[in-house]
PDB file of C-alpha atoms in Angstrom:
ATOM      1  CA  MET A   3       0.000   0.000   0.000  1.00  0.00           C
ATOM      2  CA  ILE A   4       1.059   3.565  -0.635  1.00  0.00           C
ATOM      3  CA  THR A   5      -0.438   6.998  -0.234  1.00  0.00           C
ATOM      4  CA  LEU A   6       0.185   9.943  -2.496  1.00  0.00           C
ATOM      5  CA  ASP A   7      -0.386  13.500  -1.387  1.00  0.00           C
ATOM      6  CA  ILE A   8      -0.516  16.248  -3.996  1.00  0.00           C
ATOM      7  CA  LYS A   9       1.524  19.169  -2.703  1.00  0.00           C
ATOM      8  CA  ASP A  10      -0.386  22.472  -2.756  1.00  0.00           C
ATOM      9  CA  LEU A  11      -2.948  21.199  -5.269  1.00  0.00           C
ATOM     10  CA  TYR A  12      -5.137  24.286  -5.641  1.00  0.00           C
ATOM     11  CA  VAL A  13      -2.383  26.856  -6.046  1.00  0.00           C
ATOM     12  CA  ASN A  14      -0.530  24.675  -8.562  1.00  0.00           C
ATOM     13  CA  LEU A  15      -3.346  23.707 -10.914  1.00  0.00           C
ATOM     14  CA  PRO A  16      -2.519  25.134 -14.368  1.00  0.00           C
ATOM     15  CA  VAL A  17      -5.437  27.183 -15.717  1.00  0.00           C
ATOM     16  CA  GLN A  18      -4.777  26.404 -19.398  1.00  0.00           C
ATOM     17  CA  ASN A  19      -4.742  22.668 -18.682  1.00  0.00           C
ATOM     18  CA  ILE A  20      -7.967  22.998 -16.708  1.00  0.00           C
ATOM     19  CA  LEU A  21      -9.626  24.566 -19.750  1.00  0.00           C
ATOM     20  CA  HIS A  22      -8.322  21.817 -22.074  1.00  0.00           C
ATOM     21  CA  ILE A  23      -9.420  19.070 -19.710  1.00  0.00           C
ATOM     22  CA  THR A  24     -12.852  20.634 -19.226  1.00  0.00           C
ATOM     23  CA  LYS A  25     -13.219  20.751 -23.002  1.00  0.00           C
ATOM     24  CA  PHE A  26     -12.252  17.057 -23.161  1.00  0.00           C
ATOM     25  CA  TRP A  27     -14.952  16.102 -20.611  1.00  0.00           C
ATOM     26  CA  LEU A  28     -17.587  18.315 -22.242  1.00  0.00           C
ATOM     27  CA  ASN A  29     -16.895  16.761 -25.640  1.00  0.00           C
ATOM     28  CA  GLU A  30     -17.079  13.288 -24.098  1.00  0.00           C
ATOM     29  CA  HIS A  31     -20.537  13.908 -22.642  1.00  0.00           C
ATOM     30  CA  ASN A  32     -22.305  16.233 -25.046  1.00  0.00           C
ATOM     31  CA  ASN A  33     -22.308  17.021 -28.733  1.00  0.00           C
ATOM     32  CA  ILE A  34     -23.592  20.583 -28.680  1.00  0.00           C
ATOM     33  CA  ASN A  35     -20.736  22.947 -29.514  1.00  0.00           C
ATOM     34  CA  THR A  36     -22.455  26.059 -28.155  1.00  0.00           C
ATOM     35  CA  ILE A  37     -22.758  24.476 -24.693  1.00  0.00           C
ATOM     36  CA  THR A  38     -19.059  23.590 -24.729  1.00  0.00           C
ATOM     37  CA  GLU A  39     -18.015  27.045 -25.937  1.00  0.00           C
ATOM     38  CA  GLN A  40     -20.220  28.892 -23.441  1.00  0.00           C
ATOM     39  CA  THR A  41     -19.114  26.707 -20.540  1.00  0.00           C
ATOM     40  CA  LEU A  42     -15.442  27.205 -21.399  1.00  0.00           C
ATOM     41  CA  TYR A  43     -15.934  30.965 -21.728  1.00  0.00           C
ATOM     42  CA  LEU A  44     -17.633  31.173 -18.318  1.00  0.00           C
ATOM     43  CA  LEU A  45     -14.988  28.966 -16.720  1.00  0.00           C
ATOM     44  CA  LYS A  46     -12.211  31.134 -18.173  1.00  0.00           C
ATOM     45  CA  VAL A  47     -13.843  34.267 -16.721  1.00  0.00           C
ATOM     46  CA  ILE A  48     -14.196  32.593 -13.316  1.00  0.00           C
ATOM     47  CA  LEU A  49     -10.608  31.339 -13.290  1.00  0.00           C
ATOM     48  CA  LYS A  50      -9.240  34.793 -14.141  1.00  0.00           C
ATOM     49  CA  GLN A  51     -10.962  36.192 -11.024  1.00  0.00           C
ATOM     50  CA  ASN A  52      -8.191  34.845  -8.835  1.00  0.00           C
ATOM     51  CA  TYR A  53      -6.866  37.692  -6.697  1.00  0.00           C
ATOM     52  CA  PHE A  54      -5.480  37.971  -3.201  1.00  0.00           C
ATOM     53  CA  GLN A  55      -4.395  40.808  -0.971  1.00  0.00           C
ATOM     54  CA  TYR A  56      -1.171  41.019   0.999  1.00  0.00           C
ATOM     55  CA  ASN A  57       0.177  44.126   2.786  1.00  0.00           C
ATOM     56  CA  ASN A  58      -2.585  46.244   1.243  1.00  0.00           C
ATOM     57  CA  GLN A  59      -1.557  45.231  -2.288  1.00  0.00           C
ATOM     58  CA  PHE A  60      -3.537  43.039  -4.672  1.00  0.00           C
ATOM     59  CA  PHE A  61      -1.906  40.208  -6.598  1.00  0.00           C
ATOM     60  CA  GLN A  62      -3.060  37.881  -9.355  1.00  0.00           C
ATOM     61  CA  PRO A  63      -1.138  34.611  -9.464  1.00  0.00           C
ATOM     62  CA  GLU A  64      -0.077  33.217 -12.834  1.00  0.00           C
ATOM     63  CA  LYS A  65      -1.261  29.714 -12.003  1.00  0.00           C
ATOM     64  CA  GLY A  66      -3.594  28.029  -9.590  1.00  0.00           C
ATOM     65  CA  ILE A  67      -7.187  28.433  -8.571  1.00  0.00           C
ATOM     66  CA  ALA A  68      -8.644  30.421  -5.715  1.00  0.00           C
ATOM     67  CA  LEU A  69      -8.712  28.511  -2.439  1.00  0.00           C
ATOM     68  CA  GLY A  70     -11.940  30.068  -1.195  1.00  0.00           C
ATOM     69  CA  SER A  71     -13.945  29.901  -4.391  1.00  0.00           C
ATOM     70  CA  PRO A  72     -17.060  27.703  -4.322  1.00  0.00           C
ATOM     71  CA  ILE A  73     -16.071  26.228  -7.693  1.00  0.00           C
ATOM     72  CA  SER A  74     -12.486  25.292  -6.756  1.00  0.00           C
ATOM     73  CA  ASN A  75     -13.332  21.818  -5.431  1.00  0.00           C
ATOM     74  CA  THR A  76     -15.219  20.972  -8.614  1.00  0.00           C
ATOM     75  CA  ILE A  77     -12.405  22.243 -10.831  1.00  0.00           C
ATOM     76  CA  ALA A  78      -9.815  20.227  -8.894  1.00  0.00           C
ATOM     77  CA  GLU A  79     -12.021  17.136  -9.167  1.00  0.00           C
ATOM     78  CA  ILE A  80     -12.412  17.586 -12.941  1.00  0.00           C
ATOM     79  CA  TYR A  81      -8.640  17.838 -13.265  1.00  0.00           C
ATOM     80  CA  LEU A  82      -7.880  14.817 -11.065  1.00  0.00           C
ATOM     81  CA  GLN A  83     -10.495  12.664 -12.791  1.00  0.00           C
ATOM     82  CA  PHE A  84      -8.732  13.340 -16.069  1.00  0.00           C
ATOM     83  CA  LEU A  85      -5.446  12.136 -14.554  1.00  0.00           C
ATOM     84  CA  GLU A  86      -7.270   9.017 -13.405  1.00  0.00           C
ATOM     85  CA  GLU A  87      -8.695   8.533 -16.890  1.00  0.00           C
ATOM     86  CA  ILE A  88      -5.330   8.716 -18.673  1.00  0.00           C
ATOM     87  CA  TYR A  89      -3.131   6.976 -16.117  1.00  0.00           C
ATOM     88  CA  ILE A  90      -4.793   5.148 -13.228  1.00  0.00           C
ATOM     89  CA  LYS A  91      -7.451   3.271 -15.218  1.00  0.00           C
ATOM     90  CA  GLN A  92      -4.722   1.653 -17.320  1.00  0.00           C
ATOM     91  CA  LEU A  93      -2.982   0.340 -14.212  1.00  0.00           C
ATOM     92  CA  LEU A  94      -6.251  -0.982 -12.801  1.00  0.00           C
ATOM     93  CA  LYS A  95      -7.031  -2.660 -16.104  1.00  0.00           C
ATOM     94  CA  ILE A  96      -3.734  -4.555 -16.229  1.00  0.00           C
ATOM     95  CA  LYS A  97      -4.115  -5.357 -12.528  1.00  0.00           C
ATOM     96  CA  GLU A  98      -0.975  -3.540 -11.344  1.00  0.00           C
ATOM     97  CA  LEU A  99      -3.281  -1.615  -9.016  1.00  0.00           C
ATOM     98  CA  VAL A 100      -5.726  -3.568  -6.901  1.00  0.00           C
ATOM     99  CA  TYR A 101      -7.486  -0.601  -5.278  1.00  0.00           C
ATOM    100  CA  TYR A 102      -7.439   3.154  -5.769  1.00  0.00           C
ATOM    101  CA  ILE A 103      -9.330   5.851  -3.901  1.00  0.00           C
ATOM    102  CA  VAL A 104      -8.905   9.606  -3.751  1.00  0.00           C
ATOM    103  CA  TYR A 105     -10.205  12.241  -1.352  1.00  0.00           C
ATOM    104  CA  VAL A 106      -9.405  15.785  -2.534  1.00  0.00           C
ATOM    105  CA  ASP A 107      -5.591  15.599  -2.818  1.00  0.00           C
ATOM    106  CA  ASP A 108      -4.954  12.420  -0.822  1.00  0.00           C
ATOM    107  CA  ILE A 109      -4.714   9.124  -2.674  1.00  0.00           C
ATOM    108  CA  LEU A 110      -4.616   5.570  -1.316  1.00  0.00           C
ATOM    109  CA  ILE A 111      -3.343   2.839  -3.615  1.00  0.00           C
ATOM    110  CA  VAL A 112      -3.141  -0.891  -3.024  1.00  0.00           C
ATOM    111  CA  PHE A 113      -0.946  -2.474  -5.676  1.00  0.00           C
ATOM    112  CA  ASN A 114       0.194  -5.903  -6.768  1.00  0.00           C
ATOM    113  CA  GLN A 115       3.742  -6.224  -5.426  1.00  0.00           C
ATOM    114  CA  ASN A 116       4.515  -8.892  -8.022  1.00  0.00           C
ATOM    115  CA  LYS A 117       3.900  -6.402 -10.842  1.00  0.00           C
ATOM    116  CA  THR A 118       4.977  -2.961  -9.584  1.00  0.00           C
ATOM    117  CA  ASP A 119       6.120  -0.844  -6.639  1.00  0.00           C
ATOM    118  CA  GLY A 120       5.307   2.547  -5.148  1.00  0.00           C
ATOM    119  CA  LYS A 121       8.045   4.518  -6.899  1.00  0.00           C
ATOM    120  CA  THR A 122       7.148   3.005 -10.276  1.00  0.00           C
ATOM    121  CA  ILE A 123       3.550   4.170  -9.754  1.00  0.00           C
ATOM    122  CA  MET A 124       4.462   7.657  -8.538  1.00  0.00           C
ATOM    123  CA  ASN A 125       7.275   8.625 -10.934  1.00  0.00           C
ATOM    124  CA  PRO A 126       5.115   8.893 -14.096  1.00  0.00           C
ATOM    125  CA  MET A 127       2.481  10.809 -12.109  1.00  0.00           C
ATOM    126  CA  ASN A 128       5.071  13.444 -11.208  1.00  0.00           C
ATOM    127  CA  LYS A 129       5.765  13.842 -14.934  1.00  0.00           C
ATOM    128  CA  ILE A 130       2.133  14.415 -15.945  1.00  0.00           C
ATOM    129  CA  ASP A 131       2.270  18.092 -15.083  1.00  0.00           C
ATOM    130  CA  LYS A 132       5.344  20.072 -14.016  1.00  0.00           C
ATOM    131  CA  HIS A 133       3.280  22.064 -11.503  1.00  0.00           C
ATOM    132  CA  LEU A 134       1.949  19.067  -9.583  1.00  0.00           C
ATOM    133  CA  GLU A 135       4.126  17.168  -7.141  1.00  0.00           C
ATOM    134  CA  PHE A 136       3.004  13.867  -5.677  1.00  0.00           C
ATOM    135  CA  LYS A 137       4.556  12.937  -2.327  1.00  0.00           C
ATOM    136  CA  LEU A 138       4.864   9.207  -1.707  1.00  0.00           C
ATOM    137  CA  SER A 139       4.364   7.497   1.654  1.00  0.00           C
ATOM    138  CA  GLU A 140       4.877   3.765   1.881  1.00  0.00           C
ATOM    139  CA  GLU A 141       3.514   1.351   4.436  1.00  0.00           C
ATOM    140  CA  GLU A 142       5.559   0.456   7.488  1.00  0.00           C
ATOM    141  CA  ASN A 143       4.938  -2.777   9.369  1.00  0.00           C
ATOM    142  CA  ASN A 144       1.979  -3.523   7.057  1.00  0.00           C
ATOM    143  CA  THR A 145       0.265  -0.276   8.153  1.00  0.00           C
ATOM    144  CA  ILE A 146      -0.224   3.061   6.437  1.00  0.00           C
ATOM    145  CA  ASN A 147      -1.899   6.316   7.456  1.00  0.00           C
ATOM    146  CA  TYR A 148      -4.606   7.709   5.188  1.00  0.00           C
ATOM    147  CA  LEU A 149      -6.839  10.636   6.170  1.00  0.00           C
ATOM    148  CA  ASP A 150      -5.609  10.428   9.780  1.00  0.00           C
ATOM    149  CA  ARG A 151      -6.532   6.744  10.013  1.00  0.00           C
ATOM    150  CA  SER A 152      -4.211   3.749  10.257  1.00  0.00           C
ATOM    151  CA  ILE A 153      -4.977   1.076   7.712  1.00  0.00           C
ATOM    152  CA  ALA A 154      -3.491  -2.362   8.250  1.00  0.00           C
ATOM    153  CA  GLU A 155      -2.765  -4.780   5.453  1.00  0.00           C
ATOM    154  CA  THR A 156      -4.177  -8.230   6.067  1.00  0.00           C
ATOM    155  CA  PRO A 157      -3.223 -11.262   3.997  1.00  0.00           C
ATOM    156  CA  LEU A 158      -5.920 -12.708   1.780  1.00  0.00           C
ATOM    157  CA  ALA A 159      -7.218 -16.086   2.893  1.00  0.00           C
ATOM    158  CA  LEU A 160      -7.059 -18.645   0.138  1.00  0.00           C
ATOM    159  CA  THR A 161      -9.641 -21.400   0.229  1.00  0.00           C
TER     160      THR A 161
END
């Protein structure tokens, strides 16, 4: 078992990639171009409204999404589901991964030790986008922490 934590997810999400990925999902699930175009236009306007104040000065970051925005969780989820679509599903299909679950920016993976290892899973993920960094934690003594809970690995009983 391993866990992956995405370092500073919201402030590192690349806006241009978010727009491309949103277009991908919209094209997958609808065939009306005006809906796709209007949705992308509105999303672009929303994403450009990312300002913060520090020492009485206003700043607009070049990348990332606003932490307090009501749409930020949805945007992050759209982005992460795309990563799952292009990378994780393949590993599940060839049975290198046995189990995969994500909660916001925390990922728990149970993998087949005969086919792969934690670093082999994580390394390509760190190359998907230069702004996103996945931090690997491996189990110790058949136990791993995920979302402030200890999860113990138990051997499968063969009958």
